[in-house]
PDB file of C-alpha atoms (C1' of nucleotides) in Angstrom:
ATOM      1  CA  UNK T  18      96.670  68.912  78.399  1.00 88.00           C
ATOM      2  CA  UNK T  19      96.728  69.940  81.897  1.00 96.00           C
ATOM      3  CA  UNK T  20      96.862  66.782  84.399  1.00 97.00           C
ATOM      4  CA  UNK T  21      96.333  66.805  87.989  1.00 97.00           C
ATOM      5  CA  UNK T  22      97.219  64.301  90.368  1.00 96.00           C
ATOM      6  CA  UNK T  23      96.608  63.714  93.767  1.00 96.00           C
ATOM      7  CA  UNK T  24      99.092  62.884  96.376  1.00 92.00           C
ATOM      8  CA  UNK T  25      99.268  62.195  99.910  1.00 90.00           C
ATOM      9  CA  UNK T  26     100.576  65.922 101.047  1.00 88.00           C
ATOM     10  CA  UNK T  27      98.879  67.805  97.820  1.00 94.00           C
ATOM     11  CA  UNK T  28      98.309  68.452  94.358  1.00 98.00           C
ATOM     12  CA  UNK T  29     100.916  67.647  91.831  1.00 98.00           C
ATOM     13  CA  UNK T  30      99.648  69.426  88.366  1.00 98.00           C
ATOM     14  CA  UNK T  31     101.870  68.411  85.188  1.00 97.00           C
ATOM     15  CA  UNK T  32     101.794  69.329  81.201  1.00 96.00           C
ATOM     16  CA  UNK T  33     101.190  72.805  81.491  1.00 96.00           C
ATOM     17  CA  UNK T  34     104.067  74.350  80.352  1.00 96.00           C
ATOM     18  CA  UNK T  35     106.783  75.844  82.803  1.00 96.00           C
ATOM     19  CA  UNK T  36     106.444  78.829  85.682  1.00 97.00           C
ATOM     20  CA  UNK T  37     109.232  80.409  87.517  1.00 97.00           C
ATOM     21  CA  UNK T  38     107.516  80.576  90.781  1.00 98.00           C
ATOM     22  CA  UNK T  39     110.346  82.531  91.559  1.00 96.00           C
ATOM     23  CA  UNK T  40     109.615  85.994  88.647  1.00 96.00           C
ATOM     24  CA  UNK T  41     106.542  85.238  88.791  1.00 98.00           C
ATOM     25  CA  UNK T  42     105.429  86.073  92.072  1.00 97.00           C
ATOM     26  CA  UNK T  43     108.216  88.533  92.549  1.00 95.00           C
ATOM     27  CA  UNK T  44     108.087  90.520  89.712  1.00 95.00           C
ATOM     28  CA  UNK T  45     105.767  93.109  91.014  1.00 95.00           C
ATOM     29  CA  UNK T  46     101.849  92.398  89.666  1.00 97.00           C
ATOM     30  CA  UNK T  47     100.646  90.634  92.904  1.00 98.00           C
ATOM     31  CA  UNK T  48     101.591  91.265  96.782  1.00 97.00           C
ATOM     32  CA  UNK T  49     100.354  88.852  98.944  1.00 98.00           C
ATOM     33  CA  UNK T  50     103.220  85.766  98.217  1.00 97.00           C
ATOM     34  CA  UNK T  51     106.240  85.277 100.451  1.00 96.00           C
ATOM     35  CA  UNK T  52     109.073  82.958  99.917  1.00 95.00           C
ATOM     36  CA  UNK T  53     109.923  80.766 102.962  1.00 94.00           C
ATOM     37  CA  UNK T  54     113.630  79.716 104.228  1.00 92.00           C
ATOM     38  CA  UNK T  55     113.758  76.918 101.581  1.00 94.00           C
ATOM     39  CA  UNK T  56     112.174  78.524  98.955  1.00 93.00           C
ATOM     40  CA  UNK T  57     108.820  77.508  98.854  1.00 97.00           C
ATOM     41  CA  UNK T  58     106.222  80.019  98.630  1.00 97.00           C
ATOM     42  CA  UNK T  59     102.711  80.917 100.104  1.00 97.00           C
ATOM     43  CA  UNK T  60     100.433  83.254  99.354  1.00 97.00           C
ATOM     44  CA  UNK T  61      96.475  84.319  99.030  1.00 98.00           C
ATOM     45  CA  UNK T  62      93.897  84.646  96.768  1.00 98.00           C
ATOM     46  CA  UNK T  63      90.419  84.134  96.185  1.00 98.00           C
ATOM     47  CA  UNK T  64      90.016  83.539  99.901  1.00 98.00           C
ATOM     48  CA  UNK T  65      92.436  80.705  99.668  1.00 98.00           C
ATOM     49  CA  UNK T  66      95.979  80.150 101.450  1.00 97.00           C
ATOM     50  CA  UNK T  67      98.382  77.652  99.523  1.00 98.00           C
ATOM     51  CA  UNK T  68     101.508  77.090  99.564  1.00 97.00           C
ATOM     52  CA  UNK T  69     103.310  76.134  96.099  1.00 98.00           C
ATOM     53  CA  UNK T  70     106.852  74.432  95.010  1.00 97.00           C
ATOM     54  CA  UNK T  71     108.124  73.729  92.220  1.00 96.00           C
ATOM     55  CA  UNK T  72     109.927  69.618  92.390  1.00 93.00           C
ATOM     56  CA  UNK T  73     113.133  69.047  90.578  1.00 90.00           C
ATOM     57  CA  UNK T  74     111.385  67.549  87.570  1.00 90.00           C
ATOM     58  CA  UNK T  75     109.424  70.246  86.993  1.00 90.00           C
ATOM     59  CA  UNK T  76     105.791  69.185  88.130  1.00 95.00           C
ATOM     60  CA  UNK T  77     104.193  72.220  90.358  1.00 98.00           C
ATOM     61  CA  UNK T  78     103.262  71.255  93.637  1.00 98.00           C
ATOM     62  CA  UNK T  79     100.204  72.787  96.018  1.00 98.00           C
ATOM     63  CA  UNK T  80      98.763  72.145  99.411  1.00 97.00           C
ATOM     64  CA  UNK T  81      95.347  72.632  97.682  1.00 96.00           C
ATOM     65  CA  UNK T  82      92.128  70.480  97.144  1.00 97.00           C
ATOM     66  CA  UNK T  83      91.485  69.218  93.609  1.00 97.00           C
ATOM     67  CA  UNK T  84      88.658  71.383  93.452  1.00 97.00           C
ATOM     68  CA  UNK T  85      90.284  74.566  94.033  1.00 98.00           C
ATOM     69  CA  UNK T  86      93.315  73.648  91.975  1.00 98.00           C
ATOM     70  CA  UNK T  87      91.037  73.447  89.470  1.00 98.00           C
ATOM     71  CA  UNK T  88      89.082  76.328  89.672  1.00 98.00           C
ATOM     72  CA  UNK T  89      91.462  79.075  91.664  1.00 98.00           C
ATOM     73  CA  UNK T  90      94.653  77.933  90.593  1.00 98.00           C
ATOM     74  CA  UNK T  91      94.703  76.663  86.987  1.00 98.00           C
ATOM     75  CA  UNK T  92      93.264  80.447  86.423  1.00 98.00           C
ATOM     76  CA  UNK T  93      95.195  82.269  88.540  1.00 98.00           C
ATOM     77  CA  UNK T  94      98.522  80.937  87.420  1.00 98.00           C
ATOM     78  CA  UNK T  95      97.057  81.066  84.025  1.00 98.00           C
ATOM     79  CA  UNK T  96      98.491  77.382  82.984  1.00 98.00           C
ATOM     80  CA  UNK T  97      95.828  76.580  80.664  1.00 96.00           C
ATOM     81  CA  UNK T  98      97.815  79.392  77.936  1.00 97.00           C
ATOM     82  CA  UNK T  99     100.231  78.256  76.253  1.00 97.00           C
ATOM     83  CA  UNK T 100     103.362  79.962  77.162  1.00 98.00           C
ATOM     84  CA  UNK T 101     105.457  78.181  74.790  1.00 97.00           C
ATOM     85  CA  UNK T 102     103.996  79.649  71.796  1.00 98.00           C
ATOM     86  CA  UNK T 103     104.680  83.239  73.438  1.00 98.00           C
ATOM     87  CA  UNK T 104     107.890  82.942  74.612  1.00 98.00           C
ATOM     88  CA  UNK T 105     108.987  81.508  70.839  1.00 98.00           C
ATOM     89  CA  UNK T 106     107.680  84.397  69.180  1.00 98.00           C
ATOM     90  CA  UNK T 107     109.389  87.240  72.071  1.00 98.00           C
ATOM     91  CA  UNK T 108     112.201  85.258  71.842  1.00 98.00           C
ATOM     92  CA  UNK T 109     112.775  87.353  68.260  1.00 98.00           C
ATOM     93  CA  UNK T 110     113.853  89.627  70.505  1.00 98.00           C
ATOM     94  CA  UNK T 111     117.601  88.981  71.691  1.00 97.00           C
ATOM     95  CA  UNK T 112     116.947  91.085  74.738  1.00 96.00           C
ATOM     96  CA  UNK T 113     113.734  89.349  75.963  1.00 97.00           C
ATOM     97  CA  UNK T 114     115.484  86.316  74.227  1.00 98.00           C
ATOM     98  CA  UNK T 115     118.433  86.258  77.047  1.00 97.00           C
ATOM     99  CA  UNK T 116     115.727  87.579  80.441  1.00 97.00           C
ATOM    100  CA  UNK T 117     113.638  84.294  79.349  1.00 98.00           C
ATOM    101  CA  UNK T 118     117.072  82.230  79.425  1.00 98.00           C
ATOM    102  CA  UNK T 119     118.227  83.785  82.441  1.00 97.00           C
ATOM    103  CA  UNK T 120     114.930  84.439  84.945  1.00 96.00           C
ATOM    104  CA  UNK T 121     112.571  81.726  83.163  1.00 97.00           C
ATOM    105  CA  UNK T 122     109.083  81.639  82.530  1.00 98.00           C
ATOM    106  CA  UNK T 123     106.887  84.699  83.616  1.00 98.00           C
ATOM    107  CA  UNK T 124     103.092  84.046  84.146  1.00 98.00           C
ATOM    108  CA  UNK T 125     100.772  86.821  83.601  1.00 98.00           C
ATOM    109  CA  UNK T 126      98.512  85.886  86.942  1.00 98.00           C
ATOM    110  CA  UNK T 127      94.404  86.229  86.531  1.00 98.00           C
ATOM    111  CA  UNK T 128      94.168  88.073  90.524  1.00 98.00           C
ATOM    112  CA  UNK T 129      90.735  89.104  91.939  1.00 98.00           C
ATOM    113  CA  UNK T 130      89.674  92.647  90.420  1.00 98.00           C
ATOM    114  CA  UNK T 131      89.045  94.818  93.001  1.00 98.00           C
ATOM    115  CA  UNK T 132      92.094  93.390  95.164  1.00 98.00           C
ATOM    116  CA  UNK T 133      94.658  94.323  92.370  1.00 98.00           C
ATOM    117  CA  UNK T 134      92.682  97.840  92.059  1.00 98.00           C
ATOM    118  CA  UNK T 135      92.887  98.578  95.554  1.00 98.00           C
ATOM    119  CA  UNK T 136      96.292  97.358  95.270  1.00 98.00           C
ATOM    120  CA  UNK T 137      97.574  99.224  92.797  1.00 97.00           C
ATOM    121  CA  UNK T 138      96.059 102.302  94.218  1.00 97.00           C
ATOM    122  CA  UNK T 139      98.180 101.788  97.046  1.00 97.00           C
ATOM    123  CA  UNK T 140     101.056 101.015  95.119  1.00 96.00           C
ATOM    124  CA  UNK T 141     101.214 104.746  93.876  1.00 96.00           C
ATOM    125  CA  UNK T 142     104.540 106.558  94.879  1.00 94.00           C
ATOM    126  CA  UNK T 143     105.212 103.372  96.968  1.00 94.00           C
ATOM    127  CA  UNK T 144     107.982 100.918  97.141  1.00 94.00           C
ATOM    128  CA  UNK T 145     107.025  97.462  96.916  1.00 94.00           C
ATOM    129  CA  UNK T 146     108.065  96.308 100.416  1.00 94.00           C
ATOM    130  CA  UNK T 147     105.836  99.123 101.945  1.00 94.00           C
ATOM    131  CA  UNK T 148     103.445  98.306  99.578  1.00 96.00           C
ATOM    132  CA  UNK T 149     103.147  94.989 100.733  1.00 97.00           C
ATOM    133  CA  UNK T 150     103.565  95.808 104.661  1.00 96.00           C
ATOM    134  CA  UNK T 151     100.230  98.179 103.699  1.00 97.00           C
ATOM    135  CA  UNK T 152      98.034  95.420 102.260  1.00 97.00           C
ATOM    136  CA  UNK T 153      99.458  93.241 105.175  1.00 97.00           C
ATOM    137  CA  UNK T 154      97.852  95.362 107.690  1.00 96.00           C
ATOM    138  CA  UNK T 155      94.569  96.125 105.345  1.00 97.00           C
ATOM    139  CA  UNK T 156      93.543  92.687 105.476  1.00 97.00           C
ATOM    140  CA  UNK T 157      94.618  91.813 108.898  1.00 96.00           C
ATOM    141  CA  UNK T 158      92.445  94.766 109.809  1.00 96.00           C
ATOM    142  CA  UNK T 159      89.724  94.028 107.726  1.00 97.00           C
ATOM    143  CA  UNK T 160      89.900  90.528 106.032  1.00 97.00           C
ATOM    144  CA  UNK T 161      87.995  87.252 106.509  1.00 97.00           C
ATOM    145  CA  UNK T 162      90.804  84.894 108.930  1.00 97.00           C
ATOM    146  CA  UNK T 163      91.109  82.263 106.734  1.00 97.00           C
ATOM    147  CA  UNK T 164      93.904  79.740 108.489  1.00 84.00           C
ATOM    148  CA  UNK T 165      95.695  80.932 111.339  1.00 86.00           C
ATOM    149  CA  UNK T 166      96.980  84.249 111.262  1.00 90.00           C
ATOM    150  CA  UNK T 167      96.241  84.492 107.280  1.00 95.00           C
ATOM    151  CA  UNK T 168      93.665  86.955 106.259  1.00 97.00           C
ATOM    152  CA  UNK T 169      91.750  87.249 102.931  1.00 98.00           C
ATOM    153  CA  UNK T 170      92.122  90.520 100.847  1.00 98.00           C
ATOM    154  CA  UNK T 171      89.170  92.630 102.256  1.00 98.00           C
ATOM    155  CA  UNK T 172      86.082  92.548 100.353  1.00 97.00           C
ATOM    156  CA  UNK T 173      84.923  96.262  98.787  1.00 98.00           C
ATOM    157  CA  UNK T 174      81.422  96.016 100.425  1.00 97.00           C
ATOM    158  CA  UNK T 175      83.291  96.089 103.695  1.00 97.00           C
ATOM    159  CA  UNK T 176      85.960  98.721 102.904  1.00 97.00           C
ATOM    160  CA  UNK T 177      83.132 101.064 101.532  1.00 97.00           C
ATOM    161  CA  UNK T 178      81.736 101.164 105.408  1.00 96.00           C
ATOM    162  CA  UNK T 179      84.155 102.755 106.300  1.00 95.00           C
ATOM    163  CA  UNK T 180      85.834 106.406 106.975  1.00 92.00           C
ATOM    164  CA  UNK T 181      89.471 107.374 105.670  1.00 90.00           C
ATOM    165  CA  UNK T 182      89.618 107.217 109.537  1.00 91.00           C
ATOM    166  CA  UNK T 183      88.885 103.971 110.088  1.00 94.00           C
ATOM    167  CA  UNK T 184      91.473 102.862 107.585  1.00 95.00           C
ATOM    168  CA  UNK T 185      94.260 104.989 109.288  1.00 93.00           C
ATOM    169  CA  UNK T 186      96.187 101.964 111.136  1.00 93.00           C
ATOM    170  CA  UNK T 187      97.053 100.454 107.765  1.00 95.00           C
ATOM    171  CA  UNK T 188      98.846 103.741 107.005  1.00 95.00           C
ATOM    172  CA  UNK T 189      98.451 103.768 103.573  1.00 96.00           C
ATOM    173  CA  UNK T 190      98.683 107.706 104.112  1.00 94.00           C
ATOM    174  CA  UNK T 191      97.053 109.825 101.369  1.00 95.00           C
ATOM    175  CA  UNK T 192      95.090 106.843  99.465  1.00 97.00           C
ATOM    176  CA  UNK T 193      93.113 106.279 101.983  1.00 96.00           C
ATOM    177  CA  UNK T 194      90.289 108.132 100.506  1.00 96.00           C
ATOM    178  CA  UNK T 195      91.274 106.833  97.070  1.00 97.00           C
ATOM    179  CA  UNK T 196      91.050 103.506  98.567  1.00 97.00           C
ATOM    180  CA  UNK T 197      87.537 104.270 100.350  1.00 97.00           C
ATOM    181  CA  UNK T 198      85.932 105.966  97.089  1.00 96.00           C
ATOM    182  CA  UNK T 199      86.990 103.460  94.858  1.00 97.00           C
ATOM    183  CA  UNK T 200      85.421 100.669  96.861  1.00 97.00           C
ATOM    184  CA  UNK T 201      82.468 102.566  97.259  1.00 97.00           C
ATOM    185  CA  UNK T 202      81.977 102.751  93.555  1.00 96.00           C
ATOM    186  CA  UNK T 203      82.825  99.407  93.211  1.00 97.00           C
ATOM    187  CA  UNK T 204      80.118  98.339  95.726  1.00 97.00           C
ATOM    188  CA  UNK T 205      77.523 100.436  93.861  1.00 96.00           C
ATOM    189  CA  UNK T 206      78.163  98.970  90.861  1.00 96.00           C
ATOM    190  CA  UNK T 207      78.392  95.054  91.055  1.00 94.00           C
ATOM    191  CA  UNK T 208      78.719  94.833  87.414  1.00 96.00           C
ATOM    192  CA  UNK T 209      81.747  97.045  87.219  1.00 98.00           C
ATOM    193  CA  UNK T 210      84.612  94.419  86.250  1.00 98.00           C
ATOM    194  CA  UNK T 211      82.492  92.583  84.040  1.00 98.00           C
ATOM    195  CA  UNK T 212      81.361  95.377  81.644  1.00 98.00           C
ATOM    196  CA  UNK T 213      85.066  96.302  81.652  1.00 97.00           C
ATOM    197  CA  UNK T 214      86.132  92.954  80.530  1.00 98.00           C
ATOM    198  CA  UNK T 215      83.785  93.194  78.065  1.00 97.00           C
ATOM    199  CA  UNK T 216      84.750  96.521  76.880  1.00 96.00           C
ATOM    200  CA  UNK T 217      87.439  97.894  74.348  1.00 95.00           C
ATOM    201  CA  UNK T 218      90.896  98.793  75.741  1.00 95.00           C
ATOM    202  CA  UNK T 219      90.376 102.596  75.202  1.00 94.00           C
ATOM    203  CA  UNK T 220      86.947 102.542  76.822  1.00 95.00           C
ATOM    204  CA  UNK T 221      88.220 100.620  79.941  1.00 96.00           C
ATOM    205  CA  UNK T 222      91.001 102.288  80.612  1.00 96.00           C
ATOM    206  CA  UNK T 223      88.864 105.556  80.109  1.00 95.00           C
ATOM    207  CA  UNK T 224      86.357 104.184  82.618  1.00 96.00           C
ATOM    208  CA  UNK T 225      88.775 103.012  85.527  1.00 97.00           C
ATOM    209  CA  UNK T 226      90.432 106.557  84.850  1.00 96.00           C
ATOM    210  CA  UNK T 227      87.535 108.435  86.147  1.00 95.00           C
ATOM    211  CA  UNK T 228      88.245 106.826  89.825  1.00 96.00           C
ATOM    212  CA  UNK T 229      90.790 109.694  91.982  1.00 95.00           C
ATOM    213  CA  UNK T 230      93.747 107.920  92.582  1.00 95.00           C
ATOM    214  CA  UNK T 231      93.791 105.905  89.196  1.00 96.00           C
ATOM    215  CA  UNK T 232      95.632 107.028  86.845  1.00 96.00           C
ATOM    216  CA  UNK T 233      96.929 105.242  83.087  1.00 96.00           C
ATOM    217  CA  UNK T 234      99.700 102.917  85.307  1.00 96.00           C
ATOM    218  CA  UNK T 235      96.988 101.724  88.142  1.00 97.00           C
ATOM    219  CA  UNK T 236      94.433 101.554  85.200  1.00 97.00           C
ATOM    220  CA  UNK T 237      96.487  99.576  82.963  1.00 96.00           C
ATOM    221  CA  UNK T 238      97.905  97.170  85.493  1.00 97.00           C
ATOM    222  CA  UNK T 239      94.336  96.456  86.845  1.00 97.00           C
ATOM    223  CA  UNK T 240      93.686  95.615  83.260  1.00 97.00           C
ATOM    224  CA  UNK T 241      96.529  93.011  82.431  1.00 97.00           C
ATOM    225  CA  UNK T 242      96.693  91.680  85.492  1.00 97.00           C
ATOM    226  CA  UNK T 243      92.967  90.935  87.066  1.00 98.00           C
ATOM    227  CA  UNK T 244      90.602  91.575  83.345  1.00 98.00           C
ATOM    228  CA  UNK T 245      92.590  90.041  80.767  1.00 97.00           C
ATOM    229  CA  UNK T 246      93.819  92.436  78.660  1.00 97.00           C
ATOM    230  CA  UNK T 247      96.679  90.938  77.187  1.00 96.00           C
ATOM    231  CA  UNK T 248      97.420  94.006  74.984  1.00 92.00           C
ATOM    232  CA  UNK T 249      98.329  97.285  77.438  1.00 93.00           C
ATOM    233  CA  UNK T 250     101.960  97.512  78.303  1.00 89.00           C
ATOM    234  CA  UNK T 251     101.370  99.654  81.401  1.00 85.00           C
ATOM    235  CA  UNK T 252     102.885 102.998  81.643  1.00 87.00           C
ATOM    236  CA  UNK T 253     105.518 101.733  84.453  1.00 90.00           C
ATOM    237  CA  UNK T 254     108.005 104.503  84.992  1.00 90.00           C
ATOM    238  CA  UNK T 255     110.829 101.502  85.236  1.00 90.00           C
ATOM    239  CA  UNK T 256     109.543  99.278  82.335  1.00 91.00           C
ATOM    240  CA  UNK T 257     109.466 102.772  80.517  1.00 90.00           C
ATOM    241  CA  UNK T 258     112.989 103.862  81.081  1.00 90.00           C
ATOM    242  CA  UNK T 259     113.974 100.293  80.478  1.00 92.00           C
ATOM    243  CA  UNK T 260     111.878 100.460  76.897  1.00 92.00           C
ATOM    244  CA  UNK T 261     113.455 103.772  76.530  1.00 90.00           C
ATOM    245  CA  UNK T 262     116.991 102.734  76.640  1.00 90.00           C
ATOM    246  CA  UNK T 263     116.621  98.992  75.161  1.00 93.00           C
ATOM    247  CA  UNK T 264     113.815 100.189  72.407  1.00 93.00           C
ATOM    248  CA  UNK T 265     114.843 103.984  71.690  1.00 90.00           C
ATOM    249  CA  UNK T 266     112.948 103.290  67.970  1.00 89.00           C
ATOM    250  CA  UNK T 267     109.968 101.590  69.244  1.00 90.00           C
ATOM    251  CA  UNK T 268     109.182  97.908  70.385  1.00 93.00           C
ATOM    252  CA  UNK T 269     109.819  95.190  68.313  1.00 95.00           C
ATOM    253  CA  UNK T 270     107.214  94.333  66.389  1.00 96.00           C
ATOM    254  CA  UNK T 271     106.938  90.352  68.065  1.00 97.00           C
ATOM    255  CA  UNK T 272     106.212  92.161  70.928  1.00 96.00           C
ATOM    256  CA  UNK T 273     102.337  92.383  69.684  1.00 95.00           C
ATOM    257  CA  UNK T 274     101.295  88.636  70.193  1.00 97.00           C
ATOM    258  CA  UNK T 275     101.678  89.273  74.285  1.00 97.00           C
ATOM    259  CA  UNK T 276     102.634  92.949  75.280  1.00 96.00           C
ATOM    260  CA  UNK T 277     101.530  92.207  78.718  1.00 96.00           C
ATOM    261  CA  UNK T 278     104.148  89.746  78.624  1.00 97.00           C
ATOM    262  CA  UNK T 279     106.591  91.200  76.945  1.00 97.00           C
ATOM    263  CA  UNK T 280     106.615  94.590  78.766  1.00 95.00           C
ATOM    264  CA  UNK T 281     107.739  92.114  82.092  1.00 95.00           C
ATOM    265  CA  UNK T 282     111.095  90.950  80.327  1.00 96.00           C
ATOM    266  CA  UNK T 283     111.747  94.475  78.894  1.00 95.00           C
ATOM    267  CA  UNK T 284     111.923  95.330  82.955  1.00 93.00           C
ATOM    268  CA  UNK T 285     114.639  92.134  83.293  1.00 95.00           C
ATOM    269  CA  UNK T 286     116.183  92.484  80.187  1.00 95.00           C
ATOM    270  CA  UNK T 287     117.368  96.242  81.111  1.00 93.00           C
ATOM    271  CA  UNK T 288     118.214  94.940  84.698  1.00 91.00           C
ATOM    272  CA  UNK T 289     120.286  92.080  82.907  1.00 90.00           C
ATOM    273  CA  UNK T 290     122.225  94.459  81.206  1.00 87.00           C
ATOM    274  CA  UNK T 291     123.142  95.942  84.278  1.00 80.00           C
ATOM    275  CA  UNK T 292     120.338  98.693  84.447  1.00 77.00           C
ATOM    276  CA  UNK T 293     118.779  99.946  88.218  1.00 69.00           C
TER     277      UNK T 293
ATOM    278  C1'  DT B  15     116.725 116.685 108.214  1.00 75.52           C
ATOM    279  C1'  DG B  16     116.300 115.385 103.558  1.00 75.52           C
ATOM    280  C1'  DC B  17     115.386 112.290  99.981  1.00 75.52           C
ATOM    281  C1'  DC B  18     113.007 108.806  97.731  1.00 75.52           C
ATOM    282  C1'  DA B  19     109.437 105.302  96.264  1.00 75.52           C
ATOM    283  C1'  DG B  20     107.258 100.383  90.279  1.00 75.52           C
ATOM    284  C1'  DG B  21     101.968 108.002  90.419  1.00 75.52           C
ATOM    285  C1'  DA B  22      98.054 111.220  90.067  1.00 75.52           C
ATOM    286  C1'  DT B  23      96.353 115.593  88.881  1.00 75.52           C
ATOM    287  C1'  DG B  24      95.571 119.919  86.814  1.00 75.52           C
ATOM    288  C1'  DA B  25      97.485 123.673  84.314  1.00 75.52           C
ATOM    289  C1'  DT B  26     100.064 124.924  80.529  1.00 75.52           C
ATOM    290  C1'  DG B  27     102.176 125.182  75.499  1.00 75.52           C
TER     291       DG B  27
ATOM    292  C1'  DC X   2      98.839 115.313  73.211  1.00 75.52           C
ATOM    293  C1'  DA X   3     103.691 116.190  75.760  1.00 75.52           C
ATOM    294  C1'  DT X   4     105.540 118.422  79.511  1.00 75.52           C
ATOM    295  C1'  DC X   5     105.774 120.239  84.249  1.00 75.52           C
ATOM    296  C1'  DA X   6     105.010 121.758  88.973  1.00 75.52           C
ATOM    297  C1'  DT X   7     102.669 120.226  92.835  1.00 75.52           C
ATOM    298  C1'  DC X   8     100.726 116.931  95.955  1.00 75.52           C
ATOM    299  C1'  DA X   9     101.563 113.935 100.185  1.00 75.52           C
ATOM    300  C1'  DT X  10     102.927 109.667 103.297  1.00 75.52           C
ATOM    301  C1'  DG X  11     106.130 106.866 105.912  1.00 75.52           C
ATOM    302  C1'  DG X  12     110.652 104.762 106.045  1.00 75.52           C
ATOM    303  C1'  DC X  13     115.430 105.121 106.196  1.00 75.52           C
TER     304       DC X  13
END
DNA sequence: TGCCAGGATGATG
DNA sequence: CATCATCATGGC
C-alpha cells in the first residue's frame, strides 16, 4: 500500500514499487521533464510544476501538496500498478530480462489526453530535442503561467481560436494545421477521450485515425500513454526495427500481460546490445 | 547544400 | 493488407 508522508521541504511517497525517474521520463512518451545539474528533475502536468528525486533508499521525493500527490501524481506516475508482477513475467524474456537489470523500472505515465495528442502530432518526422524545443514555445505562447517562467500545456479550447498563422512562432512547420484541426475537433467534442477510453482498441485507434496528421504511431501512443490501453505496442519505426532484429519470429508470448510495457525495453534491449 | 528526424497519406499490387 | 513514392519543416 501506497504511503505518503509529509516533510518539511515535500512529499516523501513509499511502498509503491520502484521508478527510474531517470527511463522513465527520458524514454520518449512525455516532453515536458528536464533533468537539472544534480539530477533531479522537473517537469509539468495537469497544470502543475514539481520537481521529483529519487533519495538513496529508494523513497520518491516531490515538492508537491498532499493533495495533488494524491490525485496528479499517484496517477500520473502510475504507482498504484504493480510493477513487480510485470516486470517478473517480461523478465521471461532474457532480452527485456537484462534492459530491466541495466536501465531499471519503466513507468507507463497516465499524461493529459489532448497534450500527448497534440504532442505526438508534433512529434511526427521530428527528433525529440526539437520536439521538445516546439512544445516549449507552444505553451510559452499559449499556456496558463503557472510559477515563474513555467507554462501549462495549452488547453484545446484555446488552440482551436486560432489560425495556422497564429501558431507560426512555435515553428512546428507543417503540423500546424494538424495541430489546429485536431484541437478544434477536440473542442467540439468534449466527450472525445472518454468514449475512446471506453471503446475497443480497434475502434479507438480507428477513431483517432480519422484526425490529418494521426496516423497508427500518433494514434497508438495517444492510446498507451494518456487512455490506458495497456495492450497496443505502437508502430515506432525504432521499437520496430529493434522487434525486428531481437524478435525476427514474433514477440514472446510474456510479452501479452503489458505490451505497452514491454514494447519500451524491446527499444533498450536492442540499444543494449549495441543497436542505434 | 544536402541529409535527416521516434510519420502521414494516398496510390498501387 | 504490404509496399512505395511523395510530402514538408527546421536544424546541423
Amino acid at each position: 500500500m501506497i504511503k505518503i508522508r509529509e516533510t518539511k521541504s515535500g512529499i516523501a511517497v513509499t511502498d509503491f514499487g520502484e521508478i527510474s525517474l531517470d527511463i522513465t521520463l527520458d524514454c520518449g512518451q512525455c516532453f515536458r521533464w528536464n533533468q537539472n545539474d544534480i539530477g533531479d528533475w522537473s517537469g509539468t502536468a495537469y497544470e502543475r510544476h514539481v520537481r521529483v528525486k529519487k533519495t538513496a533508499d529508494g523513497l520518491l521525493f516531490l515538492n508537491s501538496s498532499v493533495e495533488d500527490v494524491k490525485k496528479i501524481w499517484i496517477p500520473y506516475f502510475d504507482l498504484d500498478r504493480d510493477y513487480f508482477k510485470y516486470l517478473q513475467i517480461l523478465r521471461a524474456d532474457k532480452n527485456v530480462c537484462e534492459a530491466i537489470e541495466k536501465y531499471g523500472t519503466i513507468r507507463i505515465l497516465s499524461q493529459e489526453p489532448w497534450e500527448t495528442l497534440c504532442s505526438f502530432i508534433i512529434s511526427a518526422c521530428n527528433n525529440i530535442p526539437r520536439i521538445k524545443m516546439i512544445i516549449e514555445k507552444y505553451c510559452r505562447l499559449l499556456g496558463r503561467e503557472l510559477d515563474g517562467g513555467v507554462f501549462a500545456f495549452p488547453r484545446a479550447a484555446d488552440t482551436a481560436l486560432l489560425s495556422p498563422a497564429g501558431l507560426a512562432p512555435i515553428g512546428a512547420g507543417f503540423r500546424a494545421p494538424y495541430i489546429i484541426s485536431a484541437a478544434r475537433a477536440v473542442e467540439a467534442d468534449g466527450g472525445l477521450f472518454d468514449r475512446l477510453k471506453s471503446e475497443g482498441e480497434t475502434e479507438a485507434r480507428r477513431e483517432l485515425m480519422t484526425f490529418r496528421g494521426v496516423g497508427k504511431k500518433v494514434a497508438e501512443c495517444t492510446m498507451l500513454f494518456s487512455l490506458g490501453f495497456d495492450t497496443v505496442f505502437p508502430t515506432d519505426t525504432h521499437i520496430i526495427q529493434a522487434a525486428a532484429e531481437l524478435y525476427p519470429d514474433g514477440y514472446p508470448e510474456c510479452f501479452s500481460a503489458f505490451p505497452g510495457l514491454a514494447q519500451q525495453y524491446v527499444f533498450y534491449a536492442h540499444m543494449n546490445k549495441g543497436g542505434k
